[in-house]
XYZ file of N, CA and C in Angstrom:
729
model
N 109.132 92.963 78.968
C 108.342 91.855 78.449
C 109.249 90.814 77.793
N 110.181 91.277 76.940
C 111.096 90.334 76.282
C 112.000 89.633 77.281
N 112.549 90.407 78.226
C 113.469 89.814 79.200
C 112.797 88.718 80.019
N 111.510 88.870 80.295
C 110.787 87.883 81.098
C 110.128 86.801 80.252
N 110.280 86.886 78.930
C 109.731 85.865 78.046
C 108.213 85.865 77.971
N 107.608 87.065 77.975
C 106.153 87.179 78.057
C 105.491 87.607 76.743
N 106.249 87.612 75.641
C 105.672 88.072 74.379
C 104.429 87.285 73.993
N 104.502 85.955 74.083
C 103.360 85.123 73.692
C 102.161 85.354 74.617
N 102.426 85.587 75.907
C 101.332 85.863 76.843
C 100.644 87.179 76.513
N 101.434 88.185 76.155
C 100.837 89.483 75.790
C 99.971 89.342 74.540
N 100.453 88.614 73.559
C 99.693 88.404 72.319
C 98.383 87.682 72.616
N 98.465 86.632 73.448
C 97.262 85.869 73.772
C 96.272 86.706 74.580
N 96.772 87.487 75.540
C 95.890 88.335 76.343
C 95.181 89.352 75.451
N 95.898 89.920 74.484
C 95.309 90.919 73.593
C 94.280 90.290 72.649
N 94.602 89.124 72.092
C 93.741 88.531 71.074
C 92.587 87.716 71.654
N 92.845 86.969 72.723
C 91.831 86.074 73.288
C 91.192 86.626 74.565
N 91.858 87.595 75.188
C 91.327 88.169 76.411
C 91.804 87.499 77.679
N 92.612 86.449 77.543
C 93.136 85.777 78.740
C 94.431 85.058 78.382
N 95.201 84.724 79.405
C 96.418 83.951 79.228
C 96.783 83.324 80.569
N 97.760 82.424 80.562
C 98.218 81.768 81.781
C 99.737 81.883 81.878
N 100.218 82.367 83.010
C 101.645 82.365 83.314
C 101.950 81.071 84.049
N 102.717 80.205 83.442
C 102.980 78.881 84.007
C 104.161 78.904 84.974
N 104.073 78.058 85.999
C 105.198 77.802 86.911
C 105.818 79.088 87.448
N 104.962 79.977 87.948
C 105.437 81.260 88.466
C 105.955 81.126 89.892
N 105.390 80.207 90.661
C 105.726 80.077 92.083
C 106.593 78.852 92.330
N 107.561 79.011 93.222
C 108.328 77.857 93.678
C 107.437 76.990 94.561
N 107.762 75.711 94.737
C 106.958 74.867 95.627
C 106.849 75.442 97.033
N 107.926 76.059 97.520
C 107.920 76.619 98.872
C 106.975 77.820 98.962
N 107.029 78.707 97.953
C 106.157 79.877 97.946
C 104.701 79.463 97.804
N 104.457 78.482 96.972
C 103.098 77.977 96.780
C 102.542 77.413 98.082
N 103.340 76.666 98.788
C 102.879 76.090 100.047
C 102.622 77.171 101.086
N 103.435 78.224 101.069
C 103.229 79.336 101.994
C 101.904 80.042 101.691
N 101.581 80.232 100.413
C 100.303 80.836 100.044
C 99.129 79.957 100.465
N 99.271 78.670 100.272
C 98.205 77.750 100.693
C 97.952 77.851 102.194
N 99.036 77.882 102.971
C 98.896 77.955 104.423
C 98.251 79.261 104.859
N 98.502 80.345 104.112
C 97.946 81.652 104.469
C 96.500 81.824 104.034
N 96.034 80.958 103.141
C 94.664 81.045 102.622
C 93.736 80.270 103.555
N 93.025 81.006 104.390
C 92.205 80.383 105.434
C 90.762 80.146 105.003
N 90.298 80.853 103.983
C 88.905 80.709 103.568
C 88.550 81.788 102.576
N 87.268 82.055 102.416
C 86.808 83.126 101.541
C 86.923 84.442 102.297
N 87.847 85.297 101.874
C 88.135 86.512 102.642
C 88.514 87.653 101.712
N 88.164 88.883 102.113
C 88.502 90.102 101.396
C 89.573 90.880 102.157
N 90.156 91.881 101.535
C 91.134 92.764 102.187
C 92.267 91.973 102.849
N 92.821 90.995 102.147
C 93.799 90.102 102.772
C 95.240 90.595 102.644
N 95.483 91.677 101.905
C 96.853 92.117 101.641
C 97.706 92.214 102.907
N 97.228 92.819 104.016
C 98.099 92.933 105.196
C 98.195 91.654 106.023
N 97.427 90.626 105.674
C 97.316 89.461 106.547
C 98.576 88.612 106.593
N 99.334 88.600 105.492
C 100.522 87.741 105.434
C 101.460 88.292 104.364
N 102.776 88.296 104.616
C 103.716 88.831 103.619
C 103.621 88.158 102.256
N 103.204 86.915 102.213
C 103.145 86.193 100.943
C 102.163 86.841 99.972
N 101.122 87.502 100.487
C 100.140 88.129 99.601
C 100.730 89.363 98.909
N 101.483 90.159 99.656
C 102.153 91.310 99.042
C 103.165 90.846 98.002
N 103.910 89.811 98.321
C 104.899 89.294 97.378
C 104.227 88.756 96.119
N 103.050 88.175 96.267
C 102.306 87.678 95.106
C 101.868 88.832 94.213
N 101.417 89.934 94.820
C 100.965 91.094 94.049
C 102.113 91.780 93.331
N 103.336 91.665 93.870
C 104.506 92.351 93.322
C 105.369 91.438 92.447
N 104.890 90.240 92.139
C 105.645 89.317 91.287
C 106.064 90.007 89.983
N 107.311 89.841 89.584
C 107.856 90.564 88.433
C 107.058 90.320 87.157
N 106.755 89.080 86.867
C 106.021 88.765 85.637
C 104.604 89.329 85.687
N 103.981 89.243 86.846
C 102.614 89.748 86.983
C 102.587 91.268 86.855
N 103.560 91.950 87.451
C 103.620 93.411 87.344
C 103.844 93.833 85.892
N 104.676 93.105 85.162
C 104.914 93.434 83.756
C 103.651 93.243 82.929
N 102.929 92.155 83.171
C 101.681 91.909 82.436
C 100.631 92.952 82.791
N 100.610 93.381 84.050
C 99.636 94.397 84.457
C 99.918 95.723 83.761
N 101.202 96.098 83.657
C 101.510 97.352 82.974
C 101.167 97.255 81.494
N 101.425 96.107 80.882
C 101.038 95.913 79.483
C 99.525 96.044 79.314
N 98.776 95.516 80.266
C 97.319 95.453 80.122
C 96.614 96.732 80.526
N 96.975 97.306 81.687
C 96.233 98.468 82.191
C 97.114 99.704 82.401
N 98.287 99.712 81.773
C 99.064 100.933 81.680
C 99.981 101.215 82.854
N 100.909 102.122 82.620
C 101.845 102.540 83.667
C 101.096 103.196 84.819
N 101.648 103.048 86.027
C 101.018 103.654 87.192
C 99.759 102.957 87.660
N 99.537 101.715 87.219
C 98.325 100.981 87.598
C 98.229 100.805 89.114
N 97.013 100.581 89.602
C 96.737 100.463 91.031
C 96.305 99.054 91.393
N 96.549 98.679 92.624
C 95.958 97.466 93.174
C 94.523 97.789 93.583
N 93.570 97.102 93.010
C 92.170 97.401 93.287
C 91.558 96.455 94.309
N 91.950 95.182 94.268
C 91.204 94.174 95.026
C 92.105 92.982 95.254
N 92.050 92.407 96.456
C 92.747 91.157 96.740
C 91.888 90.325 97.674
N 91.678 89.078 97.297
C 90.816 88.202 98.087
C 91.276 86.755 97.925
N 90.930 85.946 98.901
C 91.150 84.504 98.794
C 89.802 83.800 98.681
N 89.801 82.683 97.982
C 88.568 81.899 97.893
C 88.898 80.419 97.927
N 87.957 79.669 98.467
C 88.068 78.208 98.510
C 86.776 77.634 97.945
N 86.904 76.819 96.904
C 85.726 76.207 96.280
C 85.665 74.729 96.632
N 84.460 74.302 97.036
C 84.222 72.911 97.395
C 83.129 72.315 96.513
N 83.032 71.030 96.509
C 81.996 70.354 95.737
C 80.622 70.845 96.193
N 79.794 71.216 95.226
C 78.446 71.681 95.533
C 78.316 73.177 95.710
N 79.446 73.907 95.737
C 79.354 75.364 95.846
C 78.691 75.943 94.593
N 77.934 77.030 94.737
C 77.211 77.584 93.586
C 78.141 78.190 92.553
N 77.688 78.189 91.310
C 78.386 78.807 90.195
C 78.134 80.307 90.225
N 79.157 81.107 89.947
C 79.004 82.561 89.922
C 78.217 83.039 88.705
N 78.174 82.234 87.654
C 77.514 82.652 86.427
C 78.439 83.477 85.556
N 78.128 83.536 84.271
C 78.937 84.298 83.331
C 78.796 85.794 83.611
N 79.924 86.491 83.665
C 79.927 87.934 83.930
C 81.250 88.507 83.431
N 81.421 89.806 83.529
C 82.734 90.412 83.294
C 83.056 91.305 84.485
N 84.340 91.472 84.774
C 84.742 92.121 86.016
C 84.532 93.632 86.021
N 84.545 94.271 84.861
C 84.270 95.712 84.850
C 82.794 95.955 84.525
N 81.942 95.167 85.170
C 80.514 95.162 84.852
C 79.813 96.468 85.179
N 80.360 97.273 86.108
C 79.677 98.520 86.463
C 80.033 99.675 85.528
N 80.853 99.384 84.511
C 81.157 100.395 83.512
C 80.050 100.410 82.457
N 79.622 101.578 81.991
C 78.570 101.622 80.979
C 79.056 101.078 79.638
N 78.169 100.446 78.910
C 78.477 99.960 77.568
C 78.148 101.044 76.541
N 78.871 101.066 75.426
C 79.958 100.152 75.079
C 81.231 100.469 75.859
N 81.955 99.400 76.252
C 83.223 99.592 76.924
C 84.210 100.273 75.974
N 85.212 100.899 76.572
C 86.283 101.467 75.764
C 87.041 100.370 75.034
N 87.757 100.749 73.984
C 88.524 99.761 73.233
C 89.658 99.176 74.071
N 90.167 99.943 75.014
C 91.176 99.413 75.922
C 90.492 99.049 77.238
N 90.949 97.986 77.858
C 90.323 97.541 79.101
C 90.720 98.432 80.271
N 89.926 98.383 81.328
C 90.159 99.200 82.513
C 90.661 98.383 83.690
N 90.493 97.069 83.631
C 90.870 96.198 84.741
C 91.573 94.954 84.218
N 92.431 94.372 85.055
C 93.052 93.080 84.788
C 92.895 92.231 86.041
N 92.371 91.031 85.890
C 92.232 90.107 87.014
C 93.295 89.014 86.906
N 93.930 88.733 88.031
C 94.942 87.680 88.113
C 94.547 86.702 89.207
N 94.491 85.441 88.875
C 94.167 84.408 89.866
C 95.340 83.458 90.018
N 95.954 83.503 91.190
C 96.995 82.528 91.514
C 96.317 81.188 91.801
N 96.630 80.188 90.996
C 96.083 78.847 91.209
C 96.907 78.143 92.287
N 96.313 77.982 93.452
C 97.013 77.302 94.551
C 96.799 75.796 94.498
N 95.858 75.372 93.672
C 95.625 73.968 93.352
C 95.415 73.879 91.846
N 95.522 72.683 91.294
C 95.385 72.529 89.849
C 94.026 73.026 89.364
N 94.037 73.711 88.230
C 92.813 74.116 87.542
C 92.458 73.013 86.545
N 91.409 72.281 86.829
C 90.903 71.260 85.914
C 89.403 71.454 85.764
N 88.826 70.823 84.745
C 87.380 70.916 84.561
C 86.652 70.355 85.774
N 87.191 69.276 86.351
C 86.539 68.633 87.496
C 86.674 69.445 88.783
N 87.732 70.254 88.871
C 87.985 71.003 90.115
C 87.167 72.283 90.209
N 86.456 72.633 89.132
C 85.691 73.870 89.134
C 86.513 75.054 88.694
N 87.316 74.851 87.654
C 88.183 75.919 87.153
C 87.375 77.085 86.598
N 88.004 78.249 86.562
C 87.409 79.401 85.883
C 87.121 79.027 84.432
N 85.957 79.416 83.940
C 85.620 79.221 82.537
C 85.609 80.571 81.828
N 85.955 80.572 80.570
C 86.162 81.809 79.831
C 85.466 81.740 78.483
N 84.999 82.851 77.981
C 84.463 82.936 76.615
C 85.513 83.662 75.784
N 86.381 82.932 75.087
C 87.481 83.575 74.362
C 86.975 84.614 73.364
N 87.690 85.736 73.292
C 87.350 86.773 72.338
C 86.190 87.662 72.725
N 85.553 87.393 73.872
C 84.360 88.160 74.255
C 84.666 89.602 74.620
N 85.945 89.918 74.894
C 86.294 91.313 75.181
C 85.939 92.223 74.015
N 85.991 91.683 72.798
C 85.713 92.501 71.613
C 84.258 92.953 71.544
N 83.365 92.304 72.309
C 81.956 92.705 72.320
C 81.751 94.016 73.070
N 82.658 94.311 73.998
C 82.670 95.597 74.715
C 81.377 95.855 75.489
N 80.887 94.808 76.156
C 79.680 94.938 76.976
C 79.586 93.747 77.919
N 78.764 93.884 78.963
C 78.464 92.757 79.837
C 77.510 91.799 79.127
N 77.515 90.521 79.502
C 76.588 89.586 78.876
C 75.162 89.829 79.359
N 74.209 90.031 78.447
C 72.813 90.162 78.866
C 72.283 88.822 79.354
N 71.238 88.859 80.156
C 70.714 87.654 80.793
C 70.413 86.554 79.785
N 69.832 86.926 78.642
C 69.414 85.911 77.673
C 70.589 85.219 76.994
N 71.799 85.810 77.081
C 72.965 85.202 76.444
C 73.807 84.372 77.408
N 73.574 84.522 78.688
C 74.460 83.884 79.667
C 74.503 82.372 79.492
N 73.361 81.729 79.337
C 73.321 80.279 79.195
C 73.771 79.811 77.817
N 73.753 80.711 76.852
C 74.093 80.344 75.480
C 75.559 80.566 75.154
N 76.274 81.259 76.016
C 77.662 81.615 75.728
C 78.568 80.394 75.839
N 79.281 80.039 74.763
C 80.166 78.865 74.805
C 81.443 79.178 75.575
N 81.566 78.643 76.771
C 82.751 78.900 77.584
C 83.596 77.640 77.684
N 84.870 77.842 77.992
C 85.786 76.712 78.140
C 86.617 76.912 79.398
N 87.006 75.817 80.075
C 87.773 75.974 81.308
C 89.205 76.415 81.038
N 89.737 77.222 81.948
C 91.162 77.546 81.934
C 91.875 76.413 82.668
N 92.755 75.719 81.990
C 93.441 74.564 82.566
C 94.891 74.918 82.843
N 95.327 74.717 84.079
C 96.727 74.993 84.413
C 97.063 74.288 85.720
N 98.353 74.163 85.970
C 98.823 73.513 87.186
C 98.899 74.505 88.345
N 98.849 73.984 89.546
C 99.081 74.807 90.726
C 100.419 75.527 90.586
N 100.457 76.787 91.029
C 101.653 77.589 90.882
C 101.642 78.467 89.651
N 100.547 78.394 88.878
C 100.378 79.251 87.705
C 99.484 80.436 88.060
N 99.450 81.427 87.166
C 98.558 82.575 87.321
C 97.699 82.686 86.070
N 96.391 82.630 86.237
C 95.454 82.856 85.138
C 95.094 84.334 85.117
N 95.228 84.957 83.949
C 94.973 86.386 83.797
C 93.871 86.606 82.773
N 92.990 87.581 83.044
C 92.026 87.946 82.012
C 91.686 89.426 82.069
N 91.356 89.923 80.897
C 90.948 91.295 80.643
C 89.619 91.561 81.363
N 89.451 92.772 81.903
C 88.231 93.096 82.640
C 86.963 93.051 81.822
N 87.090 93.035 80.478
C 85.917 93.005 79.612
C 85.483 91.589 79.253
N 86.302 90.598 79.586
C 86.061 89.230 79.138
C 84.946 88.568 79.941
N 84.078 87.844 79.242
C 83.013 87.078 79.895
C 83.610 85.797 80.473
N 83.320 85.547 81.732
C 83.869 84.353 82.380
C 82.981 83.951 83.553
N 83.208 82.767 84.055
C 82.483 82.261 85.220
C 83.305 81.142 85.829
N 82.670 80.136 86.354
C 83.400 78.946 86.783
C 82.492 77.733 86.708
N 83.094 76.596 86.454
C 82.334 75.366 86.352
C 82.096 74.747 87.713
N 81.180 73.790 87.792
C 80.924 73.113 89.070
C 82.086 72.213 89.463
N 82.361 72.130 90.755
C 83.371 71.190 91.241
C 82.688 69.845 91.433
N 83.191 68.828 90.754
C 82.559 67.501 90.784
C 83.373 66.483 91.556
N 84.483 66.915 92.153
C 85.325 66.013 92.934
C 85.431 66.546 94.356
N 85.952 65.715 95.250
C 86.129 66.140 96.625
C 87.279 67.124 96.764
N 87.580 67.496 98.001
C 88.678 68.416 98.252
C 88.305 69.859 97.977
N 89.313 70.693 97.778
C 89.091 72.134 97.608
C 89.951 72.676 96.470
N 89.519 73.809 95.929
C 90.306 74.576 94.968
C 90.535 75.948 95.583
N 91.796 76.262 95.910
C 92.140 77.513 96.578
C 92.741 78.496 95.566
N 92.341 79.741 95.688
C 92.766 80.770 94.736
C 93.040 82.068 95.485
N 94.083 82.780 95.059
C 94.308 84.162 95.478
C 93.940 85.041 94.289
N 92.933 85.913 94.470
C 92.450 86.805 93.415
C 93.091 88.185 93.589
N 93.631 88.724 92.503
C 94.197 90.070 92.516
C 93.641 90.823 91.308
N 93.174 92.042 91.523
C 92.709 92.883 90.423
C 93.512 94.175 90.410
N 93.974 94.549 89.220
C 94.679 95.807 89.010
C 93.816 96.712 88.131
N 93.849 98.022 88.414
C 93.078 99.025 87.667
C 94.007 100.003 86.975
N 93.510 100.629 85.906
C 94.170 101.828 85.398
C 94.132 102.900 86.495
N 95.075 103.822 86.461
C 95.259 104.722 87.599
C 94.088 105.669 87.827
N 93.200 105.848 86.833
C 92.095 106.785 87.022
C 90.802 106.088 87.433
N 90.856 104.774 87.707
C 89.679 104.018 88.119
C 89.709 103.824 89.634
N 88.588 104.030 90.281
C 88.534 103.863 91.738
C 88.794 102.412 92.125
N 89.579 102.237 93.182
C 89.889 100.897 93.676
C 88.684 100.290 94.396
N 88.575 98.980 94.329
C 87.514 98.286 95.045
C 87.790 98.242 96.541
N 89.073 98.173 96.916
C 89.466 98.105 98.322
C 90.475 99.197 98.630
N 90.399 99.753 99.811
C 91.440 100.639 100.321
C 91.794 100.192 101.732
N 92.954 100.656 102.207
C 93.445 100.264 103.528
C 93.751 101.509 104.351
N 93.728 101.411 105.670
C 94.105 102.556 106.497
C 95.507 103.054 106.141
N 95.704 104.341 106.285
C 96.988 104.946 105.920
C 98.151 104.267 106.642
N 97.948 103.912 107.901
C 99.034 103.285 108.656
C 99.410 101.927 108.074
N 98.410 101.172 107.599
C 98.675 99.875 106.971
C 99.439 100.082 105.666
N 98.994 101.052 104.866
C 99.695 101.364 103.620
C 101.149 101.761 103.905
N 101.354 102.626 104.904
C 102.711 103.079 105.231
C 103.612 101.904 105.597
N 103.091 100.970 106.390
C 103.881 99.801 106.779
C 104.249 98.959 105.561
N 103.298 98.763 104.661
C 103.557 97.969 103.457
C 104.574 98.661 102.560
N 104.455 99.980 102.432
C 105.380 100.724 101.581
C 106.784 100.723 102.172
N 106.870 100.855 103.485
C 108.183 100.809 104.135
C 108.868 99.461 103.890
N 108.077 98.392 103.868
C 108.649 97.058 103.708
C 108.963 96.728 102.254
N 108.098 97.158 101.317
C 108.219 96.715 99.924
C 108.620 97.816 98.948
N 108.683 99.064 99.392
C 109.236 100.120 98.573
C 108.321 100.681 97.497
N 108.949 101.245 96.455
C 108.223 101.993 95.438
C 107.158 101.195 94.696
N 107.384 99.936 94.334
C 106.313 99.207 93.647
C 105.024 99.142 94.465
N 105.147 98.965 95.778
C 103.954 98.933 96.624
C 103.338 100.326 96.724
N 104.168 101.370 96.785
C 103.643 102.733 96.822
C 102.802 103.015 95.580
N 103.258 102.536 94.432
C 102.468 102.691 93.207
C 101.128 101.978 93.330
N 101.142 100.730 93.801
C 99.899 99.964 93.918
C 98.921 100.618 94.883
N 99.431 101.322 95.878
C 98.580 102.002 96.850
C 98.114 103.374 96.371
N 98.547 103.802 95.182
C 98.078 105.055 94.629
C 98.849 106.280 95.079
N 100.050 106.084 95.622
C 100.818 107.231 96.110
C 101.474 108.026 94.971
N 101.584 107.446 93.784
C 102.298 108.114 92.698
C 101.374 108.676 91.626
N 100.120 108.894 91.949
C 99.268 109.593 91.001
C 98.786 110.898 91.634
N 98.302 111.772 90.811
C 97.926 113.118 91.226
C 96.516 113.186 91.811
N 95.712 112.180 91.545
C 94.280 112.252 91.825
C 93.972 112.230 93.318
N 93.115 113.141 93.750
C 92.601 113.189 95.127
C 93.711 113.256 96.175
N 94.753 114.016 95.895
C 95.864 114.157 96.825
C 95.796 115.519 97.522
N 96.160 115.561 98.805
C 96.116 116.835 99.539
C 96.970 117.930 98.917
N 98.073 117.563 98.266
C 98.965 118.559 97.687
C 98.287 119.364 96.580
N 97.340 118.748 95.922
C 96.547 119.431 94.911
C 97.381 120.087 93.836
N 97.061 121.347 93.509
C 97.691 122.049 92.395
C 99.187 122.246 92.593
N 99.657 122.176 93.838
C 101.074 122.426 94.094
C 101.958 121.289 93.578
N 101.383 120.110 93.412
C 102.170 118.952 92.987
C 102.223 118.893 91.463
N 102.993 119.799 90.864
C 103.066 119.864 89.398
C 103.706 118.607 88.836
N 104.766 118.110 89.491
C 105.428 116.894 89.010
C 104.468 115.713 89.038
N 103.699 115.591 90.139
C 102.732 114.497 90.232
C 101.677 114.588 89.146
N 101.253 115.786 88.830
C 100.276 115.985 87.758
C 100.838 115.519 86.421
N 102.045 115.949 86.090
C 102.650 115.577 84.815
C 102.923 114.077 84.735
N 103.336 113.503 85.860
C 103.592 112.061 85.877
C 102.301 111.287 85.651
N 101.212 111.716 86.285
C 99.932 111.030 86.109
C 99.454 111.103 84.669
N 99.628 112.259 84.041
C 99.250 112.394 82.630
C 100.080 111.443 81.772
N 101.380 111.378 82.047
C 102.245 110.491 81.272
C 101.858 109.021 81.467
N 101.590 108.632 82.724
C 101.170 107.267 83.001
C 99.890 106.911 82.243
N 98.919 107.838 82.282
C 97.605 107.555 81.710
C 97.667 107.364 80.196
N 98.704 107.882 79.569
C 98.818 107.767 78.107
C 99.588 106.525 77.675
N 100.097 105.754 78.620
C 100.881 104.558 78.270
C 100.005 103.334 78.377
């Protein structure tokens, strides 16, 4: 965290429930992500090498370990394109299927690569700062009353928020599009939203090595064929879960 200069981001994520990593992508990498983002799509990890590289970004991986612990998993990756007139998602929190009260520590971290500028006019993500401390999803009667504010950042930044935080997005009032790559990381004992065929995982792991193997869940003990025989995997999973 210190080596990457992320102390202030960790403090903000802990206290406010969200933070922004500025200028994470080079202009060339940003343009490559834009070209690979074809529309609103799920399960995009194998579609283009740039998506795997985005998930394995050093600063993002460090923030994910700070937020959801060692041995965290890749849960979800999707692209989205917002246009003028598209509907608002409404205020919600990403770990909404967890029963309330939520645990004091969060179970999920969402990262949105801003492929275009996040402005109020562009339909940026809106956030209710400090709402993670409520430890519950917003009830219907509070959704319209919750004071939210837009996350403002330049293209090439990553907006991060705690899975317990109430957020939504504002209406896009200008022409053009707002493109985003969404990545969600889970604590190692939480089921992933997306999984991939074993052959796809093997190809990704062969290309990107141990960090990708971790994201695919290869380094935890849970639901593995080796079962009780994998004593090292069991001990490692226990150690990860406590960090």
